[in-house]
Tab-separated table of C-alpha atoms in Angstrom:
chain	number	residue	atom	x	y	z
A	2	VAL	CA	-35.721	12.892	44.109
A	3	ILE	CA	-34.207	15.822	42.216
A	4	THR	CA	-35.506	16.469	38.743
A	5	ALA	CA	-34.807	18.591	35.671
A	6	ASP	CA	-31.654	20.423	34.468
A	7	GLY	CA	-29.624	17.231	34.023
A	8	ARG	CA	-29.249	16.669	37.774
A	9	SER	CA	-31.944	14.045	38.211
A	10	THR	CA	-30.941	11.506	40.815
A	11	LEU	CA	-32.189	9.394	43.692
A	12	TYR	CA	-31.038	9.772	47.274
A	13	MET	CA	-30.525	6.570	49.267
A	14	GLU	CA	-31.136	7.736	52.835
A	15	GLU	CA	-29.979	4.520	54.516
A	16	TRP	CA	-26.549	4.873	52.867
A	17	ASP	CA	-26.389	8.675	52.668
A	18	GLU	CA	-25.564	8.284	48.987
A	19	TYR	CA	-26.922	9.434	45.627
A	20	TYR	CA	-27.536	7.111	42.707
A	21	HIS	CA	-25.869	9.560	40.307
A	22	SER	CA	-23.498	12.483	40.404
A	23	MET	CA	-25.053	15.699	41.656
A	24	HIS	CA	-23.261	17.404	38.774
A	25	GLY	CA	-25.668	15.712	36.362
A	26	ALA	CA	-26.605	12.064	35.910
A	27	TYR	CA	-26.848	12.290	32.142
A	28	ASN	CA	-23.565	14.163	31.706
A	29	GLU	CA	-21.641	11.758	33.913
A	30	ALA	CA	-23.032	8.622	32.265
A	31	MET	CA	-22.411	10.032	28.795
A	32	HIS	CA	-18.797	10.878	29.548
A	33	VAL	CA	-17.805	7.814	31.582
A	34	TYR	CA	-19.653	4.991	29.876
A	35	VAL	CA	-20.651	6.078	26.377
A	36	GLU	CA	-17.856	8.417	25.291
A	37	SER	CA	-14.947	6.939	27.286
A	38	GLY	CA	-16.212	3.364	27.020
A	39	LEU	CA	-18.459	2.433	24.116
A	40	ALA	CA	-17.370	5.112	21.642
A	41	PHE	CA	-13.716	4.434	22.485
A	42	TRP	CA	-14.161	0.671	22.003
A	43	SER	CA	-15.848	1.321	18.660
A	44	THR	CA	-12.690	3.020	17.343
A	45	GLN	CA	-10.484	-0.010	18.028
A	46	ASP	CA	-9.553	-2.461	15.287
A	47	SER	CA	-10.893	-5.351	17.382
A	48	SER	CA	-14.405	-3.875	17.178
A	49	LYS	CA	-14.778	-4.283	13.440
A	50	ASN	CA	-17.693	-6.340	12.126
A	51	LYS	CA	-18.813	-7.771	15.464
A	52	PRO	CA	-21.448	-7.109	18.101
A	53	CYS	CA	-20.297	-5.457	21.308
A	54	SER	CA	-20.900	-7.518	24.446
A	55	ILE	CA	-21.302	-5.314	27.522
A	56	PHE	CA	-21.501	-6.085	31.219
A	57	GLU	CA	-22.810	-3.403	33.556
A	58	MET	CA	-22.204	-3.735	37.285
A	59	GLY	CA	-25.224	-2.033	38.851
A	60	PHE	CA	-28.299	-1.586	36.636
A	61	GLY	CA	-29.680	1.088	38.985
A	62	THR	CA	-31.870	3.618	37.203
A	63	GLY	CA	-31.276	2.048	33.773
A	64	LEU	CA	-29.695	5.245	32.471
A	65	ASN	CA	-26.492	3.590	31.221
A	66	ALA	CA	-28.465	0.879	29.413
A	67	LEU	CA	-30.791	3.399	27.760
A	68	MET	CA	-27.885	5.571	26.622
A	69	THR	CA	-26.181	2.503	25.179
A	70	LEU	CA	-29.356	1.529	23.338
A	71	GLU	CA	-29.544	5.034	21.874
A	72	TYR	CA	-25.902	4.831	20.754
A	73	ALA	CA	-26.583	1.458	19.121
A	74	HIS	CA	-29.479	2.938	17.148
A	75	MET	CA	-27.529	6.020	16.099
A	76	HIS	CA	-24.464	4.052	14.968
A	77	ASN	CA	-26.120	0.861	13.724
A	78	LEU	CA	-24.145	-1.176	16.240
A	79	ASP	CA	-25.234	-4.570	17.556
A	80	ILE	CA	-25.174	-4.757	21.357
A	81	VAL	CA	-25.437	-7.723	23.728
A	82	TYR	CA	-26.073	-6.110	27.132
A	83	ASN	CA	-25.906	-7.982	30.448
A	84	THR	CA	-26.355	-6.363	33.847
A	85	ILE	CA	-26.904	-7.322	37.475
A	86	GLU	CA	-28.712	-5.529	40.278
A	87	ALA	CA	-29.154	-6.812	43.823
A	88	PHE	CA	-31.567	-4.103	44.987
A	89	PRO	CA	-33.853	-3.063	42.104
A	90	LEU	CA	-35.596	0.286	42.210
A	91	GLN	CA	-39.352	0.558	41.832
A	92	PHE	CA	-40.339	1.804	38.393
A	93	ARG	CA	-42.486	4.526	39.970
A	94	GLU	CA	-39.244	5.980	41.367
A	95	ILE	CA	-37.710	5.982	37.899
A	96	GLN	CA	-40.740	7.726	36.432
A	97	GLU	CA	-40.127	10.693	38.722
A	98	LEU	CA	-36.771	11.327	37.073
A	99	ASP	CA	-36.545	13.555	34.033
A	100	PHE	CA	-34.384	11.377	31.797
A	101	ASP	CA	-36.658	11.421	28.764
A	102	SER	CA	-35.989	15.061	27.895
A	103	PHE	CA	-32.298	14.325	27.257
A	104	PHE	CA	-32.782	11.611	24.638
A	105	LYS	CA	-33.136	11.938	20.883
A	106	LEU	CA	-34.086	8.269	20.680
A	107	GLU	CA	-37.672	7.842	19.535
A	108	ASN	CA	-39.826	6.149	22.203
A	109	SER	CA	-37.061	6.455	24.802
A	110	LYS	CA	-39.687	6.525	27.566
A	111	ASN	CA	-41.102	3.191	26.392
A	112	TYR	CA	-37.629	1.674	26.133
A	113	LEU	CA	-36.843	2.727	29.700
A	114	ARG	CA	-40.080	1.133	30.823
A	115	GLU	CA	-39.199	-2.119	29.030
A	116	LEU	CA	-35.735	-2.151	30.577
A	117	HIS	CA	-37.220	-1.985	34.065
A	118	LEU	CA	-40.359	-4.069	33.666
A	119	SER	CA	-38.924	-6.859	31.514
A	120	PRO	CA	-38.566	-10.172	33.391
A	121	TRP	CA	-35.415	-10.917	35.320
A	122	ASP	CA	-33.075	-13.711	34.218
A	123	GLN	CA	-34.542	-13.783	30.726
A	124	ASN	CA	-32.871	-12.603	27.563
A	125	ILE	CA	-35.038	-10.189	25.578
A	126	ARG	CA	-34.553	-8.274	22.350
A	127	LEU	CA	-35.578	-4.665	22.841
A	128	SER	CA	-34.768	-3.743	19.243
A	129	PRO	CA	-33.239	-5.439	16.193
A	130	ASN	CA	-29.733	-4.556	17.407
A	131	PHE	CA	-30.063	-4.572	21.198
A	132	SER	CA	-30.277	-7.768	23.254
A	133	PHE	CA	-30.793	-7.344	27.005
A	134	LEU	CA	-30.413	-9.613	30.028
A	135	LYS	CA	-30.646	-8.524	33.663
A	136	ASN	CA	-30.012	-10.739	36.672
A	137	LYS	CA	-31.163	-9.966	40.202
A	138	MET	CA	-28.178	-10.949	42.302
A	139	LEU	CA	-25.171	-9.809	44.280
A	140	LEU	CA	-21.865	-9.468	42.465
A	141	GLU	CA	-20.373	-12.217	44.642
A	142	ASN	CA	-22.899	-14.664	43.164
A	143	PHE	CA	-22.388	-13.638	39.533
A	144	LYS	CA	-20.594	-16.187	37.353
A	145	PRO	CA	-19.880	-14.793	33.863
A	146	ILE	CA	-20.635	-17.314	31.123
A	147	ILE	CA	-19.474	-15.185	28.180
A	148	SER	CA	-16.578	-12.804	27.637
A	149	TYR	CA	-17.250	-9.079	27.461
A	150	ASP	CA	-15.833	-6.456	25.146
A	151	LEU	CA	-16.780	-3.672	27.514
A	152	ILE	CA	-17.395	-3.429	31.256
A	153	TYR	CA	-19.266	-0.553	32.858
A	154	TYR	CA	-18.323	-0.650	36.532
A	155	ASP	CA	-20.931	1.532	38.212
A	156	ALA	CA	-21.104	0.296	41.796
A	157	PHE	CA	-21.819	2.683	44.653
A	158	GLY	CA	-18.799	4.653	45.818
A	159	PHE	CA	-15.938	3.347	47.945
A	160	ARG	CA	-17.199	5.135	51.058
A	161	VAL	CA	-20.491	3.236	50.925
A	162	GLN	CA	-19.423	-0.158	49.546
A	163	PRO	CA	-15.634	-0.594	49.841
A	164	GLU	CA	-16.010	-4.356	49.337
A	165	MET	CA	-17.254	-3.760	45.778
A	166	TRP	CA	-13.918	-2.178	44.855
A	167	SER	CA	-11.619	-4.872	46.234
A	168	LEU	CA	-9.363	-7.011	44.085
A	169	GLU	CA	-11.439	-10.060	45.068
A	170	ALA	CA	-14.665	-8.435	43.853
A	171	LEU	CA	-13.116	-7.207	40.611
A	172	ARG	CA	-11.307	-10.449	39.765
A	173	PRO	CA	-14.157	-12.499	38.143
A	174	ILE	CA	-15.392	-9.500	36.177
A	175	VAL	CA	-11.939	-8.590	34.885
A	176	HIS	CA	-11.257	-12.227	34.005
A	177	ALA	CA	-14.389	-12.144	31.842
A	178	LEU	CA	-12.998	-9.245	29.798
A	179	ALA	CA	-12.189	-10.263	26.229
A	180	PRO	CA	-8.790	-9.590	24.628
A	181	HIS	CA	-8.589	-5.855	23.824
A	182	GLY	CA	-11.666	-5.365	26.000
A	183	VAL	CA	-12.255	-2.079	27.823
A	184	PHE	CA	-13.144	-1.474	31.480
A	185	VAL	CA	-14.448	1.960	32.510
A	186	THR	CA	-15.472	3.403	35.852
A	187	TYR	CA	-16.035	6.840	37.322
A	188	SER	CA	-13.605	6.001	40.142
A	189	ALA	CA	-9.985	7.145	40.010
A	190	LYS	CA	-9.039	5.779	43.430
A	191	GLY	CA	-5.446	4.565	43.664
A	192	SER	CA	-6.375	1.237	45.256
A	193	VAL	CA	-8.790	0.497	42.390
A	194	ARG	CA	-6.125	1.339	39.822
A	195	ARG	CA	-3.618	-0.939	41.559
A	196	SER	CA	-6.132	-3.799	41.718
A	197	LEU	CA	-6.860	-3.528	37.999
A	198	GLU	CA	-3.137	-3.508	37.231
A	199	ALA	CA	-2.615	-6.540	39.483
A	200	LEU	CA	-5.303	-8.319	37.455
A	201	GLY	CA	-3.326	-7.731	34.252
A	202	LEU	CA	-4.982	-4.669	32.774
A	203	LYS	CA	-3.243	-1.608	31.402
A	204	VAL	CA	-4.806	1.262	33.331
A	205	PHE	CA	-5.126	4.893	32.296
A	206	ARG	CA	-6.219	7.900	34.308
A	207	ILE	CA	-8.235	10.033	31.911
A	208	GLU	CA	-10.284	13.206	32.203
A	209	GLY	CA	-13.310	12.727	34.412
A	210	PRO	CA	-16.892	13.925	33.981
A	211	PRO	CA	-18.097	17.272	35.377
A	212	GLY	CA	-17.231	17.465	39.062
A	213	LYS	CA	-14.546	14.747	38.880
A	214	ARG	CA	-10.987	15.497	37.830
A	215	GLU	CA	-10.159	11.960	36.690
A	216	MET	CA	-11.651	8.535	35.997
A	217	LEU	CA	-10.186	5.163	35.041
A	218	ARG	CA	-10.132	3.319	31.745
A	219	ALA	CA	-8.372	-0.031	31.594
A	220	ILE	CA	-7.622	-2.297	28.626
A	221	ARG	CA	-6.815	-5.974	28.352
A	222	ALA	CA	-3.850	-6.549	26.042
C-alpha cells in the first residue's frame, strides 16, 4: 500500500500489477472517467433532462464510483451506477488508502464505506440522486439488462489480462451502450481502438492522464 500525495494504490503481488496509476490514482480517475467521460457526456444534447446510466467494468477500490457520486452532488445530476467486480477487495485494505483527503464531498468517508459494505446484487440509493448496484461476477457472465449512457472501462492492463481487452469481451458491453453513449478507458492500445471501431463506435485518441500520453474515448452514433 502506498499512501498520501495522490499516489495511493494497491499492489497485486500475484499479478505484479497496481490497482491505480503510480502517477496518482485520484488524478488519473478524475481525468479519464470524470472529465473525459461524465463531464463530456453532460455537455452533449442527448444528456438534457435525463439521468445518466453508467456501467463501470471493475469496481476495484471504489474510487471511480465515489468521484462520480461527488460530481452528481456538485452538479445536481441523477446517476444510475452499475458495476461488476469478480475479486472484491477487503474494506480494511481500502481504509489504508488516503482517498478522503482529496474529496470536497461531505461524508465522503462514509459514502466510500457504504459503496464497499452495501450488499451485492441489490440496488441501493446512496443519496437522492445516486442509485448504486454492484454485482460480484466475471465480465464473461455479465448480461446487461439496461442500456448505458456512459461506460467506464477500467479493467487491469493488457499485460495482465489481455482477454479483457479482446473484441469478444468488449462486444456485450459496447452493445449495451445507448445511442450517443460514451465509452472511456485509460488504454490507448491500437488493438483496443480497432476492436471498438469494429463494434461500430467512433473512436478518438485524446490526451491521457499524467504519465500517459493518450487514452481512448469512443462514441456511439
